[in-house]
Short mmCIF file of C-alpha atoms in Angstrom, two decimals:
data_model
loop_
_atom_site.label_atom_id
_atom_site.label_comp_id
_atom_site.label_asym_id
_atom_site.label_seq_id
_atom_site.Cartn_x
_atom_site.Cartn_y
_atom_site.Cartn_z
CA UNK A 629 -5.20 4.67 82.83
CA UNK A 630 -7.10 1.82 81.18
CA UNK A 631 -5.71 -1.34 79.54
CA UNK A 632 -6.46 0.21 76.12
CA UNK A 633 -4.93 3.37 76.93
CA UNK A 634 -1.73 1.70 77.87
CA UNK A 635 -1.63 -0.32 74.80
CA UNK A 636 -2.10 2.65 72.68
CA UNK A 637 0.62 4.47 74.40
CA UNK A 638 3.07 1.51 74.15
CA UNK A 639 2.18 1.42 70.32
CA UNK A 640 2.70 5.14 70.22
CA UNK A 641 6.19 4.64 71.74
CA UNK A 642 7.24 1.77 69.55
CA UNK A 643 6.22 3.87 66.60
CA UNK A 644 8.38 6.86 67.80
CA UNK A 645 11.29 4.53 67.94
CA UNK A 646 10.72 3.71 64.26
CA UNK A 647 10.12 7.52 63.32
CA UNK A 648 13.07 9.77 63.08
CA UNK A 649 10.82 12.95 63.10
CA UNK A 650 9.11 14.59 66.05
CA UNK A 651 5.60 14.61 66.33
CA UNK A 652 3.88 17.67 67.30
CA UNK A 653 4.19 21.16 66.65
CA UNK A 654 5.32 24.51 68.39
CA UNK A 655 2.91 26.95 70.17
CA UNK A 656 2.54 29.64 67.52
CA UNK A 657 1.85 28.31 63.94
CA UNK A 658 1.93 31.67 62.45
CA UNK A 659 5.91 31.48 63.01
CA UNK A 660 7.94 29.62 60.28
CA UNK A 661 9.94 26.80 61.87
CA UNK A 662 13.10 24.83 60.98
CA UNK A 663 12.67 21.17 59.95
CA UNK A 664 15.06 18.69 61.74
CA UNK A 665 15.57 15.08 61.23
CA UNK A 666 16.98 12.30 63.48
CA UNK A 667 20.26 11.01 61.75
CA UNK A 668 20.76 8.67 64.77
CA UNK A 669 20.63 4.98 64.21
CA UNK A 670 18.49 2.83 66.16
CA UNK A 671 20.57 1.39 69.39
CA UNK A 672 21.11 -2.20 69.62
CA UNK A 673 20.35 -4.60 72.75
CA UNK A 674 23.19 -4.64 74.95
CA UNK A 675 21.96 -8.14 75.84
CA UNK A 676 19.43 -10.38 74.21
CA UNK A 677 17.42 -10.80 77.63
CA UNK A 678 16.80 -6.61 78.00
CA UNK A 679 17.07 -3.99 75.45
CA UNK A 680 16.55 -0.33 75.98
CA UNK A 681 13.24 -0.59 73.73
CA UNK A 682 11.98 -3.52 76.03
CA UNK A 683 12.80 -1.87 79.10
CA UNK A 684 11.10 1.68 77.68
CA UNK A 685 8.05 -0.09 76.44
CA UNK A 686 7.36 -1.95 79.65
CA UNK A 687 6.57 1.19 81.71
CA UNK A 688 5.65 3.49 78.60
CA UNK A 689 2.25 3.71 79.71
CA UNK A 690 2.70 4.97 83.36
CA UNK A 691 5.15 7.68 82.07
CA UNK A 692 3.06 8.89 79.06
CA UNK A 693 0.28 8.39 81.49
CA UNK A 694 1.31 11.56 83.18
CA UNK A 695 1.12 13.74 80.21
CA UNK A 696 -2.30 13.02 79.84
CA UNK A 697 -3.05 14.00 83.45
CA UNK A 698 -4.91 17.42 84.46
CA UNK A 699 -4.17 19.72 87.11
CA UNK A 700 -6.38 19.16 90.17
CA UNK A 701 -8.20 21.73 92.32
CA UNK A 702 -5.59 23.37 94.64
CA UNK A 703 -6.67 22.40 98.43
CA UNK A 704 -6.30 24.73 101.01
CA UNK A 705 -3.42 22.91 102.69
CA UNK A 706 -1.18 20.19 101.81
CA UNK A 707 -3.06 16.90 101.55
CA UNK A 708 -2.46 14.61 104.63
CA UNK A 709 -1.20 11.83 102.09
CA UNK A 710 1.35 13.93 100.47
CA UNK A 711 4.59 12.70 101.56
CA UNK A 712 7.06 15.43 102.91
CA UNK A 713 10.03 13.77 101.47
CA UNK A 714 8.47 13.29 98.08
CA UNK A 715 7.43 16.97 98.19
CA UNK A 716 11.13 17.75 98.85
CA UNK A 717 12.29 15.52 95.89
CA UNK A 718 10.00 17.29 93.51
CA UNK A 719 10.87 20.69 94.72
CA UNK A 720 14.61 19.58 94.00
CA UNK A 721 13.44 18.36 90.34
CA UNK A 722 12.08 21.63 89.76
CA UNK A 723 14.70 23.91 90.71
CA UNK A 724 17.69 22.11 89.70
CA UNK A 725 18.88 20.30 86.30
CA UNK A 726 18.95 16.93 88.21
CA UNK A 727 19.60 15.13 91.69
CA UNK A 728 22.71 14.84 93.26
CA UNK A 729 23.33 13.13 96.54
CA UNK A 730 24.78 16.67 98.05
CA UNK A 731 21.82 18.54 96.61
CA UNK A 732 19.18 15.82 97.98
CA UNK A 733 20.89 16.14 101.48
CA UNK A 734 21.05 19.89 101.41
CA UNK A 735 17.10 20.06 100.64
CA UNK A 736 16.60 17.42 103.35
CA UNK A 737 18.63 19.36 105.93
CA UNK A 738 16.83 22.89 105.16
CA UNK A 739 13.36 21.72 104.67
CA UNK A 740 11.11 22.93 101.72
CA UNK A 741 11.06 26.69 102.50
CA UNK A 742 14.74 26.88 103.71
CA UNK A 743 15.78 25.10 100.58
CA UNK A 744 13.60 27.46 98.18
CA UNK A 745 15.14 30.57 99.80
CA UNK A 746 18.71 29.35 99.81
CA UNK A 747 18.27 29.04 95.70
CA UNK A 748 16.40 32.39 95.47
CA UNK A 749 19.59 34.19 96.79
CA UNK A 750 22.51 32.91 94.58
CA UNK A 751 24.84 35.53 95.54
CA UNK A 752 25.38 33.78 98.94
CA UNK A 753 26.05 30.47 97.31
CA UNK A 754 29.46 29.76 96.91
CA UNK A 755 30.12 28.82 93.10
CA UNK A 756 33.98 29.42 93.03
CA UNK A 757 34.60 25.72 91.60
CA UNK A 758 32.42 26.50 88.44
CA UNK A 759 33.72 30.22 88.19
CA UNK A 760 37.22 28.25 87.94
CA UNK A 761 35.90 26.08 85.34
CA UNK A 762 34.86 28.84 83.00
CA UNK A 763 37.58 31.15 83.70
CA UNK A 764 39.82 29.88 80.65
CA UNK A 765 36.78 30.69 78.51
CA UNK A 766 37.85 34.16 78.02
CA UNK A 767 35.18 35.44 75.51
CA UNK A 768 32.83 35.29 78.23
CA UNK A 769 34.04 38.61 79.63
CA UNK A 770 35.04 40.08 76.81
CA UNK A 771 33.51 43.14 74.77
CA UNK A 772 31.84 43.00 71.58
CA UNK A 773 34.59 44.67 70.02
CA UNK A 774 37.13 42.30 71.38
CA UNK A 775 35.34 39.47 70.43
CA UNK A 776 34.55 40.71 66.73
CA UNK A 777 38.12 39.70 65.89
CA UNK A 778 37.78 36.03 66.93
CA UNK A 779 36.78 33.19 64.67
CA UNK A 780 33.05 32.60 65.47
CA UNK A 781 33.51 29.09 66.18
CA UNK A 782 35.41 29.92 69.15
CA UNK A 783 32.77 32.21 70.46
CA UNK A 784 30.07 29.81 70.17
CA UNK A 785 31.82 27.02 71.51
CA UNK A 786 33.09 29.03 74.70
CA UNK A 787 29.47 30.19 75.53
CA UNK A 788 27.88 27.06 75.04
CA UNK A 789 30.48 25.24 76.78
CA UNK A 790 30.21 27.55 79.83
CA UNK A 791 26.18 27.09 79.62
CA UNK A 792 26.93 23.15 80.04
CA UNK A 793 29.27 23.46 82.68
CA UNK A 794 27.16 25.54 84.80
CA UNK A 795 24.22 23.51 84.31
CA UNK A 796 25.95 20.12 85.26
CA UNK A 797 28.19 21.55 88.19
CA UNK A 798 26.77 25.04 89.47
CA UNK A 799 25.57 25.27 92.93
CA UNK A 800 23.05 27.94 91.98
CA UNK A 801 20.75 25.61 90.00
CA UNK A 802 17.82 27.79 90.45
CA UNK A 803 19.55 30.54 88.76
CA UNK A 804 20.80 28.36 86.01
CA UNK A 805 17.23 27.24 85.48
CA UNK A 806 15.93 30.79 85.21
CA UNK A 807 18.87 31.64 82.85
CA UNK A 808 17.52 29.10 80.47
CA UNK A 809 13.89 30.17 80.94
CA UNK A 810 14.54 33.83 79.99
CA UNK A 811 16.96 32.68 77.20
CA UNK A 812 14.18 31.21 75.39
CA UNK A 813 11.75 34.17 76.36
CA UNK A 814 14.04 36.65 75.07
CA UNK A 815 15.60 34.20 72.18
CA UNK A 816 18.42 35.30 69.97
CA UNK A 817 19.91 33.02 67.05
CA UNK A 818 23.61 33.09 67.70
CA UNK A 819 24.02 31.99 64.16
CA UNK A 820 22.43 35.29 62.87
CA UNK A 821 25.17 37.05 61.11
CA UNK A 822 26.28 39.90 63.68
CA UNK A 823 24.62 38.24 66.85
CA UNK A 824 27.51 35.52 66.94
CA UNK A 825 29.50 38.33 68.31
CA UNK A 826 26.68 39.95 70.35
CA UNK A 827 25.10 36.98 72.12
CA UNK A 828 27.95 36.43 74.58
CA UNK A 829 27.42 40.15 75.96
CA UNK A 830 23.45 39.85 76.03
CA UNK A 831 23.95 36.69 77.97
CA UNK A 832 26.00 37.97 80.47
CA UNK A 833 24.55 41.30 81.03
CA UNK A 834 21.04 40.86 79.95
CA UNK A 835 20.02 37.37 80.98
CA UNK A 836 22.36 36.45 83.62
CA UNK A 837 22.20 39.91 84.90
CA UNK A 838 18.51 39.90 85.52
CA UNK A 839 17.47 36.34 85.63
CA UNK A 840 16.28 36.27 89.27
CA UNK A 841 15.73 40.12 89.67
CA UNK A 842 13.19 42.04 88.14
CA UNK A 843 11.17 41.88 84.88
CA UNK A 844 10.99 45.34 84.22
CA UNK A 845 14.79 46.01 84.30
CA UNK A 846 15.07 42.72 82.57
CA UNK A 847 12.74 44.05 79.74
CA UNK A 848 14.56 47.56 79.73
CA UNK A 849 18.04 45.80 79.29
CA UNK A 850 16.71 43.46 76.27
CA UNK A 851 15.35 46.50 74.54
CA UNK A 852 18.72 48.25 74.73
CA UNK A 853 20.70 45.04 73.85
CA UNK A 854 22.33 45.45 70.49
CA UNK A 855 22.12 41.61 69.81
CA UNK A 856 18.25 41.97 70.29
CA UNK A 857 17.88 45.26 68.32
CA UNK A 858 19.91 43.42 65.24
CA UNK A 859 18.34 40.26 65.56
CA UNK A 860 14.79 41.84 65.15
CA UNK A 861 16.12 44.37 62.68
CA UNK A 862 15.55 47.47 64.81
CA UNK A 863 18.85 48.66 63.69
CA UNK A 864 17.25 49.39 60.44
CA UNK A 865 14.36 51.19 61.77
CA UNK A 866 13.99 54.75 60.81
CA UNK A 867 11.73 57.57 60.55
CA UNK A 868 9.27 57.41 57.80
CA UNK A 869 10.39 53.43 57.08
CA UNK A 870 10.03 51.70 60.58
CA UNK A 871 10.65 48.29 60.91
CA UNK A 872 7.95 46.31 62.79
CA UNK A 873 9.74 43.17 63.72
CA UNK A 874 10.86 44.18 67.40
CA UNK A 875 7.64 45.92 68.01
CA UNK A 876 5.54 42.86 66.95
CA UNK A 877 7.73 40.56 69.19
CA UNK A 878 7.93 42.78 72.16
CA UNK A 879 4.35 42.61 72.48
CA UNK A 880 3.58 38.98 71.40
CA UNK A 881 6.48 37.16 73.01
CA UNK A 882 8.11 39.44 75.52
CA UNK A 883 5.24 40.96 77.19
CA UNK A 884 1.91 40.82 76.44
CA UNK A 885 1.24 37.73 74.64
CA UNK A 886 -0.65 37.06 71.04
CA UNK A 887 -3.90 37.22 72.57
CA UNK A 888 -2.83 40.18 74.92
CA UNK A 889 -5.50 42.82 73.03
CA UNK A 890 -2.99 44.79 70.98
CA UNK A 891 -3.58 45.80 67.34
CA UNK A 892 -1.83 45.92 64.06
CA UNK A 893 -2.25 49.83 64.52
CA UNK A 894 -0.33 49.22 68.09
CA UNK A 895 2.33 47.31 66.40
CA UNK A 896 3.04 50.20 64.03
CA UNK A 897 2.91 52.91 66.57
CA UNK A 898 5.23 50.80 68.66
CA UNK A 899 7.60 50.53 65.79
CA UNK A 900 7.55 54.46 65.30
CA UNK A 901 8.44 54.68 69.00
CA UNK A 902 11.67 52.76 68.75
CA UNK A 903 13.17 54.26 65.55
CA UNK A 904 16.56 55.36 66.24
CA UNK A 905 17.17 52.46 68.67
CA UNK A 906 20.23 50.87 67.10
CA UNK A 907 23.79 49.66 68.04
CA UNK A 908 27.14 51.03 66.87
CA UNK A 909 27.79 47.77 64.14
CA UNK A 910 30.58 48.92 62.19
CA UNK A 911 33.32 46.21 62.66
CA UNK A 912 36.26 48.66 63.05
CA UNK A 913 34.59 51.24 65.55
CA UNK A 914 35.80 50.90 68.90
CA UNK A 915 32.29 51.21 70.20
CA UNK A 916 31.11 48.06 68.20
CA UNK A 917 28.44 46.34 70.03
CA UNK A 918 27.31 49.32 72.09
CA UNK A 919 23.60 50.66 72.33
CA UNK A 920 23.24 53.89 70.62
CA UNK A 921 20.11 55.96 70.08
CA UNK A 922 20.16 58.21 66.80
CA UNK A 923 18.00 61.16 67.40
CA UNK A 924 18.35 61.92 63.59
CA UNK A 925 16.67 58.67 62.45
CA UNK A 926 13.97 58.90 65.45
CA UNK A 927 10.13 59.62 64.38
CA UNK A 928 9.28 62.62 66.85
CA UNK A 929 5.59 62.75 66.09
CA UNK A 930 2.80 62.20 68.15
CA UNK A 931 1.91 58.35 68.62
CA UNK A 932 -0.93 56.42 70.27
CA UNK A 933 0.16 52.80 71.89
CA UNK A 934 -2.78 50.84 73.63
CA UNK A 935 -4.84 54.12 74.00
CA UNK A 936 -1.94 56.15 75.66
CA UNK A 937 -1.01 59.17 73.77
CA UNK A 938 2.53 59.80 73.54
CA UNK A 939 3.13 63.48 73.05
CA UNK A 940 5.52 64.46 70.19
CA UNK A 941 9.06 65.38 70.59
CA UNK A 942 10.16 62.75 73.10
CA UNK A 943 13.15 61.16 71.49
CA UNK A 944 14.44 58.05 73.33
CA UNK A 945 11.62 58.71 75.91
CA UNK A 946 9.02 57.40 73.55
CA UNK A 947 10.57 53.90 73.71
CA UNK A 948 10.88 54.08 77.83
CA UNK A 949 7.19 55.06 77.66
CA UNK A 950 6.24 52.03 75.75
CA UNK A 951 8.22 49.76 77.94
CA UNK A 952 6.51 51.18 81.33
CA UNK A 953 3.10 50.98 79.40
CA UNK A 954 3.73 47.13 78.48
CA UNK A 955 5.09 46.35 81.77
CA UNK A 956 2.14 47.52 83.64
CA UNK A 957 -0.45 46.01 81.17
CA UNK A 958 -2.60 43.25 82.79
CA UNK A 959 -1.86 41.10 79.96
CA UNK A 960 1.69 41.07 80.69
CA UNK A 961 1.32 40.01 84.27
CA UNK A 962 -0.92 36.96 82.98
CA UNK A 963 1.41 36.04 80.18
CA UNK A 964 4.57 35.96 82.38
CA UNK A 965 2.82 34.40 85.20
CA UNK A 966 1.26 31.69 82.94
CA UNK A 967 4.59 30.88 81.09
CA UNK A 968 6.47 30.98 84.60
CA UNK A 969 4.15 28.36 86.13
CA UNK A 970 4.69 26.13 83.10
CA UNK A 971 8.18 26.09 83.57
CA UNK A 972 8.20 25.50 87.21
CA UNK A 973 5.03 23.36 87.83
CA UNK A 974 3.23 21.65 84.92
CA UNK A 975 2.09 22.28 81.32
CA UNK A 976 -1.47 23.04 82.38
CA UNK A 977 -1.22 25.10 85.68
CA UNK A 978 -4.61 25.82 87.29
CA UNK A 979 -6.03 29.17 86.77
CA UNK A 980 -5.98 30.14 90.16
CA UNK A 981 -2.22 29.54 90.44
CA UNK A 982 -1.51 31.48 87.52
CA UNK A 983 -3.78 34.45 88.72
CA UNK A 984 -2.01 34.23 92.15
CA UNK A 985 1.49 34.74 90.39
CA UNK A 986 0.08 37.65 88.19
CA UNK A 987 -1.16 39.09 91.14
CA UNK A 988 2.42 39.01 92.70
CA UNK A 989 3.82 40.28 89.45
CA UNK A 990 1.33 43.37 89.65
CA UNK A 991 2.20 43.91 93.36
CA UNK A 992 5.96 43.79 93.07
CA UNK A 993 6.17 45.38 89.41
CA UNK A 994 7.55 42.04 88.26
CA UNK A 995 9.74 40.62 91.16
CA UNK A 996 11.05 37.47 89.75
CA UNK A 997 12.06 36.15 93.07
CA UNK A 998 8.64 36.91 94.55
CA UNK A 999 6.74 35.28 91.42
CA UNK A 1000 8.73 32.00 92.09
CA UNK A 1001 7.78 31.81 95.62
CA UNK A 1002 4.06 32.14 94.90
CA UNK A 1003 4.62 29.65 92.02
CA UNK A 1004 6.17 27.12 94.10
CA UNK A 1005 3.81 27.20 97.00
CA UNK A 1006 3.89 23.91 98.54
CA UNK A 1007 0.40 22.90 97.74
CA UNK A 1008 0.55 23.88 94.09
CA UNK A 1009 3.68 21.92 93.63
CA UNK A 1010 2.09 18.93 95.33
CA UNK A 1011 -0.74 18.94 92.91
CA UNK A 1012 1.47 19.70 89.71
CA UNK A 1013 1.79 17.12 87.15
CA UNK A 1014 5.35 15.93 86.07
CA UNK A 1015 6.74 17.45 83.14
CA UNK A 1016 8.69 15.72 80.26
CA UNK A 1017 12.47 16.88 80.13
CA UNK A 1018 13.55 18.66 76.98
CA UNK A 1019 16.89 17.06 75.56
CA UNK A 1020 19.20 19.43 77.11
CA UNK A 1021 17.66 19.27 80.54
CA UNK A 1022 17.76 15.36 80.00
CA UNK A 1023 21.14 15.14 79.45
CA UNK A 1024 22.53 17.41 82.12
CA UNK A 1025 20.24 15.46 84.48
CA UNK A 1026 21.74 12.14 83.53
CA UNK A 1027 25.37 13.58 84.12
CA UNK A 1028 24.78 15.55 87.46
CA UNK A 1029 24.50 12.23 89.77
CA UNK A 1030 27.60 10.70 88.15
CA UNK A 1031 31.08 11.68 89.01
CA UNK A 1032 31.60 13.34 85.39
CA UNK A 1033 34.70 15.17 84.38
CA UNK A 1034 34.10 17.65 81.27
CA UNK A 1035 36.97 18.90 79.41
CA UNK A 1036 35.45 19.98 76.19
CA UNK A 1037 31.77 19.60 74.77
CA UNK A 1038 32.36 19.58 70.90
CA UNK A 1039 31.24 16.04 70.56
CA UNK A 1040 28.48 16.26 73.05
CA UNK A 1041 27.01 19.37 71.15
CA UNK A 1042 27.24 17.40 67.75
CA UNK A 1043 26.22 13.98 68.65
CA UNK A 1044 23.44 14.74 71.26
CA UNK A 1045 22.45 18.32 71.09
CA UNK A 1046 22.47 18.68 67.62
CA UNK A 1047 20.89 15.28 67.00
CA UNK A 1048 18.34 16.06 69.69
CA UNK A 1049 17.48 19.72 68.18
CA UNK A 1050 18.31 21.37 71.45
CA UNK A 1051 21.64 23.11 71.02
CA UNK A 1052 21.62 26.14 73.19
CA UNK A 1053 21.17 29.51 71.23
CA UNK A 1054 20.56 27.61 67.86
CA UNK A 1055 16.68 28.38 67.80
CA UNK A 1056 16.30 30.34 64.67
CA UNK A 1057 12.93 31.98 65.43
CA UNK A 1058 11.95 34.60 68.15
CA UNK A 1059 9.77 32.20 70.02
CA UNK A 1060 12.83 30.32 71.86
CA UNK A 1061 12.64 26.46 72.12
CA UNK A 1062 9.23 25.00 72.79
CA UNK A 1063 8.44 24.07 76.39
CA UNK A 1064 5.76 21.48 75.14
CA UNK A 1065 5.56 17.74 75.60
CA UNK A 1066 4.28 17.43 72.07
CA UNK A 1067 7.03 18.95 70.31
CA UNK A 1068 9.99 16.67 72.11
CA UNK A 1069 8.19 13.42 72.75
CA UNK A 1070 8.71 12.32 69.04
CA UNK A 1071 12.77 12.15 69.33
CA UNK A 1072 13.65 9.42 71.70
CA UNK A 1073 16.76 7.75 70.13
CA UNK A 1074 19.30 10.26 71.37
CA UNK A 1075 17.95 9.94 74.68
CA UNK A 1076 18.42 6.03 74.63
CA UNK A 1077 21.78 6.43 73.25
CA UNK A 1078 22.97 9.29 75.46
CA UNK A 1079 22.87 7.17 78.62
CA UNK A 1080 24.87 4.20 77.13
CA UNK A 1081 27.42 6.41 75.72
CA UNK A 1082 27.75 8.73 78.57
CA UNK A 1083 28.61 5.81 80.91
CA UNK A 1084 30.59 3.83 78.26
CA UNK A 1085 32.86 6.99 78.06
CA UNK A 1086 32.02 7.14 74.46
CA UNK A 1087 31.67 11.02 74.31
CA UNK A 1088 34.90 12.74 73.69
CA UNK A 1089 35.85 15.01 76.39
CA UNK A 1090 33.34 13.63 78.94
CA UNK A 1091 34.67 10.91 81.55
CA UNK A 1092 32.45 9.00 84.00
CA UNK A 1093 33.93 6.84 86.48
CA UNK A 1094 31.40 3.92 87.07
CA UNK A 1095 33.58 2.75 89.88
CA UNK A 1096 33.26 5.77 91.87
CA UNK A 1097 29.80 6.19 91.49
CA UNK A 1098 29.21 2.40 92.83
CA UNK A 1099 32.05 2.60 95.39
CA UNK A 1100 31.21 0.72 98.42
CA UNK A 1101 28.19 -1.07 96.58
CA UNK A 1102 29.49 -4.53 96.01
CA UNK A 1103 26.26 -6.50 94.93
CA UNK A 1104 23.53 -5.98 92.53
CA UNK A 1105 20.91 -5.16 95.17
CA UNK A 1106 23.15 -2.49 96.52
CA UNK A 1107 23.94 -1.12 93.24
CA UNK A 1108 20.35 -0.68 92.07
CA UNK A 1109 19.67 1.30 95.47
CA UNK A 1110 22.27 3.59 94.41
CA UNK A 1111 20.96 4.16 91.15
CA UNK A 1112 17.59 4.64 92.62
CA UNK A 1113 18.87 7.16 95.19
CA UNK A 1114 21.24 9.02 92.86
CA UNK A 1115 19.18 9.39 89.87
CA UNK A 1116 15.74 8.90 91.28
CA UNK A 1117 15.54 10.30 95.04
CA UNK A 1118 14.63 6.60 95.90
CA UNK A 1119 11.31 6.83 93.82
CA UNK A 1120 12.22 4.68 90.88
CA UNK A 1121 9.19 2.60 90.06
CA UNK A 1122 9.32 -1.12 91.36
CA UNK A 1123 8.70 -2.70 88.03
CA UNK A 1124 11.37 -0.52 86.48
CA UNK A 1125 13.98 -1.10 89.49
CA UNK A 1126 13.32 -4.86 89.07
CA UNK A 1127 14.07 -4.99 85.54
CA UNK A 1128 17.22 -3.08 85.86
CA UNK A 1129 18.48 -5.31 88.87
CA UNK A 1130 17.91 -8.46 86.80
CA UNK A 1131 20.22 -6.68 84.37
CA UNK A 1132 22.89 -6.49 87.01
CA UNK A 1133 22.77 -10.05 88.31
CA UNK A 1134 24.34 -12.34 88.86
CA UNK A 1135 26.59 -10.93 91.52
CA UNK A 1136 29.08 -9.76 91.50
CA UNK A 1137 28.02 -7.14 88.47
CA UNK A 1138 30.67 -6.87 85.87
CA UNK A 1139 31.84 -3.37 85.14
CA UNK A 1140 29.90 -3.55 81.75
CA UNK A 1141 26.75 -4.65 83.41
CA UNK A 1142 27.36 -1.61 85.94
CA UNK A 1143 27.71 0.87 82.96
CA UNK A 1144 24.62 -0.92 81.14
CA UNK A 1145 22.50 -0.43 84.08
CA UNK A 1146 23.07 3.17 84.78
CA UNK A 1147 22.67 3.88 80.90
CA UNK A 1148 19.22 1.88 81.12
CA UNK A 1149 18.32 3.97 84.15
CA UNK A 1150 19.09 7.23 82.01
CA UNK A 1151 16.98 6.34 79.27
CA UNK A 1152 14.33 4.87 81.15
CA UNK A 1153 10.65 6.20 81.11
CA UNK A 1154 10.73 7.47 84.48
CA UNK A 1155 13.95 9.50 84.07
CA UNK A 1156 12.38 11.68 81.10
CA UNK A 1157 10.35 13.25 83.50
CA UNK A 1158 10.64 15.85 86.33
#
């Protein structure tokens, strides 16, 4: 990066600090968007000689330079100068929500392929500690009919708390990352009327039930999810008056992609195929929230979808036929492959890698584990540019290395997730939270504040024992190495390391300086990427 480019980046980051709104836009301009603003106040410097702004600006050029990097050609073998330890670190960053000492040691002991296979078999990973944490959240296992009688605030709070606890503490980290991926892919706004009662079941049965399974099964489960059918208005789609919302999003967002080759006529025909697909939605009905096919409301005439004739009289099988057509369409393999590669590798994955993952999709008819194996080929990961953490990811990765105790997430939800615009299940439109740098990069104040607040125990319900984190480290040099290992896998840039070290000095560092040092690390440019 040239001197001029670095100067421009620092100016950009300083401007972002002064501006409360995001820059950038989401990926699909045709969709309406909610506007959000940042009500968080500018953080004050913890000491005159070092402020979060100064630390951030000092290496902003390096961090933002990563965003400008382009994918390099994929070599036939891992380059000789690729450090195996650095590659292991990179794999840990991609398949988890952040380092922990135990996670890094596990990866180092199993090696690249062994560690990846470990996480691709979540059923063999003992997660009983997290199961015990979420056990008191009784709505997670209740039926929609049972949930329907409860206050909506309780329902939303419990599902969100479970999501946060699992992200921070679960040993099944890749599984949780894929739950987040598919939650956005099959997005449902939990604030959407009946969906506040239906989304919990969708999360348990559809998303978590198939996150590392098979895309075909996942799509079928989503198509029969009362939460999805209600969210996209298919519950009111009838013969003679078909609603096109689900049909359109099924092709544009769930399978083929907006440029996948379907037409408005295909949307209309698919909508006809799904007439009568609904759910029991009367609050007093014992079957409330259960899928139903109403044959009396179904259009039984002949349809043509993507050139395929669907004979008259098919009933519910019309919808099944459409799902299979879409699952096997070449546009779907490419769309899912590209999105998965963006999630696991970089925002601009090489076409060759996307095509390899698409080929795996076609060969396995959507085996998610097989696609991940292909995407996370060591050669491809070695060449992948770093990705910018979304706010949820950033906060979770800041808590994971610490000895964090969480009793409630209400304040965290309000003061960080809402302020940063990344509250789970709160995205209003069907496309899900963006996975794009330009959308998230303009809202940095909550990130800076979060590090200071979490280590300073200023977030109600979340406690950090800084003395436990630094146990055995007595000097500033020992403490900066603990921060480097715990948060950065030993890869903290020298300039950033030295600036935080200076903040810890003189020896022995006070508890306040220890807290500030960790807060600065969480807010630093390097830590915004993975």
